[in-house]
Amino acid sequence: MLLQQNWVSPHWAWQSLGKSFLLFVFLMLQTADLEARRGHQFVWKTGHWGRCVGDCGSGGVRSRAVWCTHVEGWTTYHANCDQKDKPESQRRCFRICDWHLELFEWEVSRWDMCRLVPFAGGEVGAEACVTAQHGLQRRTVRCLQKLNRTIVANEICEYFTPQPPAEQACLMPCPRDCVVSEFSNWSECGTGCAKSLQHRTRAVIAPPLYGGAPCPNLTESRACGTAPCPPGEEEHTYSLRVGSWDECRLPHPKDIDLAERTMLDFGLDSGERSTTELQAYKPHHRPGEVEIGYQTRQVRCVRSDGKTAVLSLCVQDPVPLTFKSCVIAKDCEMSEWSAWSACSRTCDWGDLSPGFRSRRRSVRSVAMGAGKQCPELEEREACGAGGKELLQPCPRFAWRTSEWKACQVSLLLDQQDPHHHKHVGLCGGGIQTREVYCVQITVEIGMQRVREVTRPVDGKLCLSPAPSASQLCNLPCPSACVVSAWSVWGPCLPENCQDHHGRRGFKMRQRQVIVDPVGTLAGCPHLIESIPCEDPACYEWIVSGGICVTDHGKCGPGNRMLKAVCKNKKGEVVPHHLCSELPRPEAVACEIPCAKDCVTSEWSPWSPCSHSCSSKSAEGSQSRSRSILALPGEGGRACPPERALQEHRACNDHPCVHFFWETSPWSSCSEDALVAALNATVNWSGEAPCGVGIQTRKVFCMKSSSGQVTPKRCPESIRPEIVRPCPLLCKKDCIVTPFSEWTRCPTTCQPGNATAVKQSRYRIIVQDAANGGQACPDTLYEERECEDIPICPVYRWKTHRWSHCVLVPDSVRQGVLGHSEACGHGLQSR
């Protein structure tokens, strides 16, 4: 009974500890599961891709909306979704313009065979067909670039003409099965003793059509029931071997006079001759005409044991020919290439539409027989390739914009209340505007480099949609600075760790800026406070504990060997001698509870300090506690008293007076003499004469209870700077486009009393002058009278006198009865 009691208490203690551990693990898993679920609660959503906008060709861009949504459907901030999985919102595309019409075309293949398709969701059987069946024909439809026949996206060709259909319905006659005759009678078996077969055949009366059933076997064979041959009297079978035709060749002169020839049989044990006729060959061709030659081949009879026999033993009707006439092979002959044609383009549109030129050649004689066929008769190449003279780039048309003007809220208010002219302290939504104009882009090749020139032209020449001339904007409304709560006070740090004689130290606490101030003169309050302290230390021992080693046995009191590392206040490991002023911890007393001893829990964390600072009337304190997990067994160590289950200690024992640095606002950016000399030697931007200036401010040491004090009361190491560099505003010169081309003068003549005709040109301000830059020119529009316009001439009819009357000639009138008189109907002219 005693033994049982001694083991029950530790068992109950470890069971309680196991429950606490399982509860802790369960809570950690729940937290991790909630975090994982939160990651799957937000997903990215995308809209449809928009139209392709931008310059013509491959420089277009299309975009789409991307937003973050909760799984329940509501939209939220982008930060809630995984940024690594965010879909793209823009991609490059091919911008199609009207002048691409001559570059691309549809390529359509031939329709393939009509194929059956299921009708009304089921298959059509042959018995359901009455006159015809429904079918489907398909073909390939592709969009090609004409020059090099490369495949491009179908959307390019669809811009000009609809895509031709790739499928069409068709009718197929009803399927017709194969029709065969009845089998013939079985053939006779051989009279000898050799194994033989007898056969019978049938013929195809009507072949299968339109998917009908295929034809069955047309021959059948079966073995004859003959007795085996005696030894040495086996019978042989014979088969005819026909070789391949050799090359076509002209007859030899000695063979031309032969009207017939006798060919020796190839039998090894026979002298039998085979006679065939060969017509006499008389060459009488001319160059370019077809030449007739002949081909031969071997025909021989082979016995079943592999020996060659006489041809008469291989009966076949008709006997295969051993020679035939043929056409002598001749390759196609071509003429030389012609000269290159002129380039198809007078200017270069780039890789999308290069100019090309061609050359041709003709066929002198076509291929004959098995000769090599004629190659391509036309050859093309891009203009400017192969080191030849490059074409000048073609002018392009594109939209250009000026810079956005300042955001104005008053534009919206004026639309609502035109009489309200004063808008003080406006913020929120507004409108920005800019100039949008079409330009002609040409390339001018100078001595040093190629320069691109843009001149404004009529907006009708830009085929793509014009960019927006206005957009919504936002003027931020004033907001005060928002800071976090103060952190806990840090350790006592010396003012300078290099000064070993100085024993002055400070404790500091910090806070961070949560929201920066906007539109206000007042900045953020101070972010660091300090209080003086005694015995500051630059370095300290950081102890990591080892295992507890008992003095006797497996339980009871012992020592824990400690591992100490010297670190500075930044947490960096430093040499041990820097911590020599502090005793190095090596071991600490510990105890491993025995099975019969009282079991207590670990100490809880220290509670928050009761006061943030200490004064004569109040001091800060904090406590921690532990609990009894298992009562002691018989003979075990007793549990500590209740007062030993709690501990108290003082905290925040520093005084409630603290110090901090206060600063005045920064002055405006001004040019300094020393910095000006530096700016003169350094080109900061490469173009604009802007540089670096300086800003100054005042710094005060403040005491929380009484205001400004001597600077020695504040840490010098965190003293704010009083001078900082600042960018001087760069001068912005006015930028205007080149003048547009003069409007055309009339090419036709003008009436003499018409008013003078004028032509004009203009230019557009792209960037206004700022910060003392060069001002914009006064003249943005010019006019002048057209010169050398012809005056339209005045025309009137003028007639001469009529000529004499001309009668019909006598040769015509000779067949008319009567006297010839010089009178009658005639013609006169003038």
mmCIF file of C-alpha atoms in Angstrom, residues 637-792:
data_model
loop_
_atom_site.group_PDB
_atom_site.id
_atom_site.type_symbol
_atom_site.label_atom_id
_atom_site.label_comp_id
_atom_site.label_asym_id
_atom_site.label_seq_id
_atom_site.Cartn_x
_atom_site.Cartn_y
_atom_site.Cartn_z
ATOM 1 C CA ARG A 637 10.880 17.004 0.271
ATOM 2 C CA ALA A 638 8.009 19.162 1.526
ATOM 3 C CA CYS A 639 6.380 21.838 -0.609
ATOM 4 C CA PRO A 640 7.480 25.458 -0.081
ATOM 5 C CA PRO A 641 5.247 27.692 2.061
ATOM 6 C CA GLU A 642 2.648 29.824 0.371
ATOM 7 C CA ARG A 643 4.712 33.009 0.702
ATOM 8 C CA ALA A 644 7.549 31.280 -1.191
ATOM 9 C CA LEU A 645 5.233 30.774 -4.189
ATOM 10 C CA GLN A 646 5.337 34.510 -4.980
ATOM 11 C CA GLU A 647 8.215 36.951 -5.591
ATOM 12 C CA HIS A 648 8.256 40.764 -5.779
ATOM 13 C CA ARG A 649 10.863 43.200 -7.075
ATOM 14 C CA ALA A 650 11.203 46.914 -7.689
ATOM 15 C CA CYS A 651 10.959 48.269 -11.247
ATOM 16 C CA ASN A 652 11.107 51.618 -13.052
ATOM 17 C CA ASP A 653 13.081 53.023 -10.152
ATOM 18 C CA HIS A 654 14.245 55.971 -12.220
ATOM 19 C CA PRO A 655 12.872 59.461 -11.433
ATOM 20 C CA CYS A 656 9.860 60.783 -13.288
ATOM 21 C CA VAL A 657 11.814 63.666 -14.818
ATOM 22 C CA HIS A 658 13.125 62.981 -18.348
ATOM 23 C CA PHE A 659 14.972 64.945 -21.001
ATOM 24 C CA PHE A 660 14.696 65.172 -24.767
ATOM 25 C CA TRP A 661 15.989 67.156 -27.767
ATOM 26 C CA GLU A 662 13.576 69.630 -29.361
ATOM 27 C CA THR A 663 14.102 71.090 -32.858
ATOM 28 C CA SER A 664 12.756 74.066 -34.755
ATOM 29 C CA PRO A 665 11.399 73.642 -38.324
ATOM 30 C CA TRP A 666 13.914 73.441 -41.165
ATOM 31 C CA SER A 667 14.654 76.682 -42.963
ATOM 32 C CA SER A 668 14.049 77.007 -46.708
ATOM 33 C CA CYS A 669 16.673 75.573 -49.052
ATOM 34 C CA SER A 670 19.315 78.203 -49.808
ATOM 35 C CA GLU A 671 22.567 78.264 -51.744
ATOM 36 C CA ASP A 672 25.773 78.219 -49.704
ATOM 37 C CA ALA A 673 29.081 79.664 -50.928
ATOM 38 C CA LEU A 674 31.001 76.423 -50.389
ATOM 39 C CA VAL A 675 28.245 74.304 -51.917
ATOM 40 C CA ALA A 676 27.973 76.732 -54.846
ATOM 41 C CA ALA A 677 31.654 76.137 -55.646
ATOM 42 C CA LEU A 678 31.007 72.401 -55.552
ATOM 43 C CA ASN A 679 28.010 72.790 -57.865
ATOM 44 C CA ALA A 680 30.204 74.684 -60.327
ATOM 45 C CA THR A 681 32.533 71.686 -60.676
ATOM 46 C CA VAL A 682 29.928 68.917 -60.676
ATOM 47 C CA ASN A 683 27.172 68.535 -63.268
ATOM 48 C CA TRP A 684 24.437 67.073 -61.121
ATOM 49 C CA SER A 685 21.873 66.278 -63.825
ATOM 50 C CA GLY A 686 23.902 66.460 -67.001
ATOM 51 C CA GLU A 687 21.607 69.143 -68.457
ATOM 52 C CA ALA A 688 19.863 71.401 -65.960
ATOM 53 C CA PRO A 689 21.988 73.869 -63.897
ATOM 54 C CA CYS A 690 20.511 72.575 -60.606
ATOM 55 C CA GLY A 691 22.627 71.578 -57.602
ATOM 56 C CA VAL A 692 22.597 71.140 -53.824
ATOM 57 C CA GLY A 693 21.778 73.755 -51.174
ATOM 58 C CA ILE A 694 21.600 73.649 -47.366
ATOM 59 C CA GLN A 695 18.891 73.880 -44.693
ATOM 60 C CA THR A 696 19.441 74.821 -41.035
ATOM 61 C CA ARG A 697 17.491 74.599 -37.760
ATOM 62 C CA LYS A 698 17.940 75.129 -34.035
ATOM 63 C CA VAL A 699 18.253 72.333 -31.436
ATOM 64 C CA PHE A 700 17.335 72.653 -27.693
ATOM 65 C CA CYS A 701 17.646 70.284 -24.735
ATOM 66 C CA MET A 702 14.291 70.195 -22.906
ATOM 67 C CA LYS A 703 13.294 68.975 -19.448
ATOM 68 C CA SER A 704 9.833 67.472 -19.176
ATOM 69 C CA SER A 705 8.810 69.581 -16.181
ATOM 70 C CA SER A 706 10.622 72.914 -16.589
ATOM 71 C CA GLY A 707 11.394 73.550 -20.276
ATOM 72 C CA GLN A 708 14.788 74.332 -21.847
ATOM 73 C CA VAL A 709 17.914 73.288 -19.925
ATOM 74 C CA THR A 710 21.634 73.098 -20.644
ATOM 75 C CA PRO A 711 22.568 70.715 -23.521
ATOM 76 C CA LYS A 712 24.719 68.639 -21.147
ATOM 77 C CA ARG A 713 21.542 67.142 -19.664
ATOM 78 C CA CYS A 714 20.686 65.386 -22.995
ATOM 79 C CA PRO A 715 22.749 62.587 -24.632
ATOM 80 C CA GLU A 716 25.122 64.065 -27.191
ATOM 81 C CA SER A 717 25.093 60.864 -29.236
ATOM 82 C CA ILE A 718 21.456 61.355 -30.324
ATOM 83 C CA ARG A 719 21.619 65.123 -30.792
ATOM 84 C CA PRO A 720 19.704 65.978 -34.024
ATOM 85 C CA GLU A 721 21.651 67.512 -36.885
ATOM 86 C CA ILE A 722 21.382 71.268 -37.414
ATOM 87 C CA VAL A 723 22.491 71.384 -41.088
ATOM 88 C CA ARG A 724 21.509 69.122 -43.980
ATOM 89 C CA PRO A 725 21.877 69.276 -47.786
ATOM 90 C CA CYS A 726 18.794 69.867 -49.913
ATOM 91 C CA PRO A 727 18.137 69.855 -53.662
ATOM 92 C CA LEU A 728 17.917 73.304 -55.224
ATOM 93 C CA LEU A 729 15.002 73.539 -57.594
ATOM 94 C CA CYS A 730 16.234 73.064 -61.137
ATOM 95 C CA LYS A 731 15.526 75.699 -63.706
ATOM 96 C CA LYS A 732 12.979 74.466 -66.207
ATOM 97 C CA ASP A 733 13.135 76.108 -69.597
ATOM 98 C CA CYS A 734 10.055 76.368 -71.723
ATOM 99 C CA ILE A 735 9.881 73.559 -74.317
ATOM 100 C CA VAL A 736 7.863 74.021 -77.498
ATOM 101 C CA THR A 737 7.450 71.769 -80.504
ATOM 102 C CA PRO A 738 8.918 72.765 -83.861
ATOM 103 C CA PHE A 739 6.584 74.752 -86.080
ATOM 104 C CA SER A 740 4.180 72.638 -88.055
ATOM 105 C CA GLU A 741 4.497 72.647 -91.832
ATOM 106 C CA TRP A 742 2.972 75.632 -93.591
ATOM 107 C CA THR A 743 -0.554 74.951 -94.698
ATOM 108 C CA ARG A 744 -0.666 74.333 -98.429
ATOM 109 C CA CYS A 745 -1.274 77.124 -100.869
ATOM 110 C CA PRO A 746 -3.818 76.388 -103.596
ATOM 111 C CA THR A 747 -2.279 74.695 -106.633
ATOM 112 C CA THR A 748 -5.045 75.746 -108.994
ATOM 113 C CA CYS A 749 -5.293 79.231 -110.410
ATOM 114 C CA GLN A 750 -7.314 81.906 -108.665
ATOM 115 C CA PRO A 751 -9.748 84.406 -110.163
ATOM 116 C CA GLY A 752 -8.267 87.832 -110.757
ATOM 117 C CA ASN A 753 -10.632 89.554 -108.292
ATOM 118 C CA ALA A 754 -10.108 87.005 -105.406
ATOM 119 C CA THR A 755 -8.766 88.124 -102.013
ATOM 120 C CA ALA A 756 -5.172 87.263 -101.027
ATOM 121 C CA VAL A 757 -4.735 83.644 -99.894
ATOM 122 C CA LYS A 758 -2.683 83.052 -96.724
ATOM 123 C CA GLN A 759 -0.933 80.032 -95.275
ATOM 124 C CA SER A 760 -0.256 79.448 -91.551
ATOM 125 C CA ARG A 761 1.727 77.302 -89.141
ATOM 126 C CA TYR A 762 1.709 76.779 -85.342
ATOM 127 C CA ARG A 763 3.611 75.214 -82.470
ATOM 128 C CA ILE A 764 2.552 73.851 -79.060
ATOM 129 C CA ILE A 765 3.963 74.387 -75.552
ATOM 130 C CA VAL A 766 5.091 71.027 -74.184
ATOM 131 C CA GLN A 767 6.589 72.278 -70.886
ATOM 132 C CA ASP A 768 6.094 75.649 -69.191
ATOM 133 C CA ALA A 769 9.029 77.577 -67.741
ATOM 134 C CA ALA A 770 9.629 77.263 -63.968
ATOM 135 C CA ASN A 771 12.169 78.285 -61.319
ATOM 136 C CA GLY A 772 13.657 81.102 -63.393
ATOM 137 C CA GLY A 773 14.029 79.102 -66.597
ATOM 138 C CA GLN A 774 13.795 80.553 -70.113
ATOM 139 C CA ALA A 775 10.326 81.877 -70.802
ATOM 140 C CA CYS A 776 8.093 80.604 -73.606
ATOM 141 C CA PRO A 777 8.198 82.515 -76.920
ATOM 142 C CA ASP A 778 5.446 85.016 -77.638
ATOM 143 C CA THR A 779 4.785 83.747 -81.150
ATOM 144 C CA LEU A 780 2.979 80.415 -81.327
ATOM 145 C CA TYR A 781 1.069 81.118 -84.581
ATOM 146 C CA GLU A 782 2.329 82.630 -87.837
ATOM 147 C CA GLU A 783 0.679 83.646 -91.122
ATOM 148 C CA ARG A 784 1.990 84.713 -94.519
ATOM 149 C CA GLU A 785 0.572 85.353 -97.965
ATOM 150 C CA CYS A 786 0.917 82.686 -100.637
ATOM 151 C CA GLU A 787 3.257 83.710 -103.469
ATOM 152 C CA ASP A 788 3.206 83.037 -107.218
ATOM 153 C CA ILE A 789 -0.405 81.919 -107.368
ATOM 154 C CA PRO A 790 -1.380 81.925 -111.063
ATOM 155 C CA ILE A 791 -4.316 84.020 -112.223
ATOM 156 C CA CYS A 792 -6.877 81.922 -114.013
#
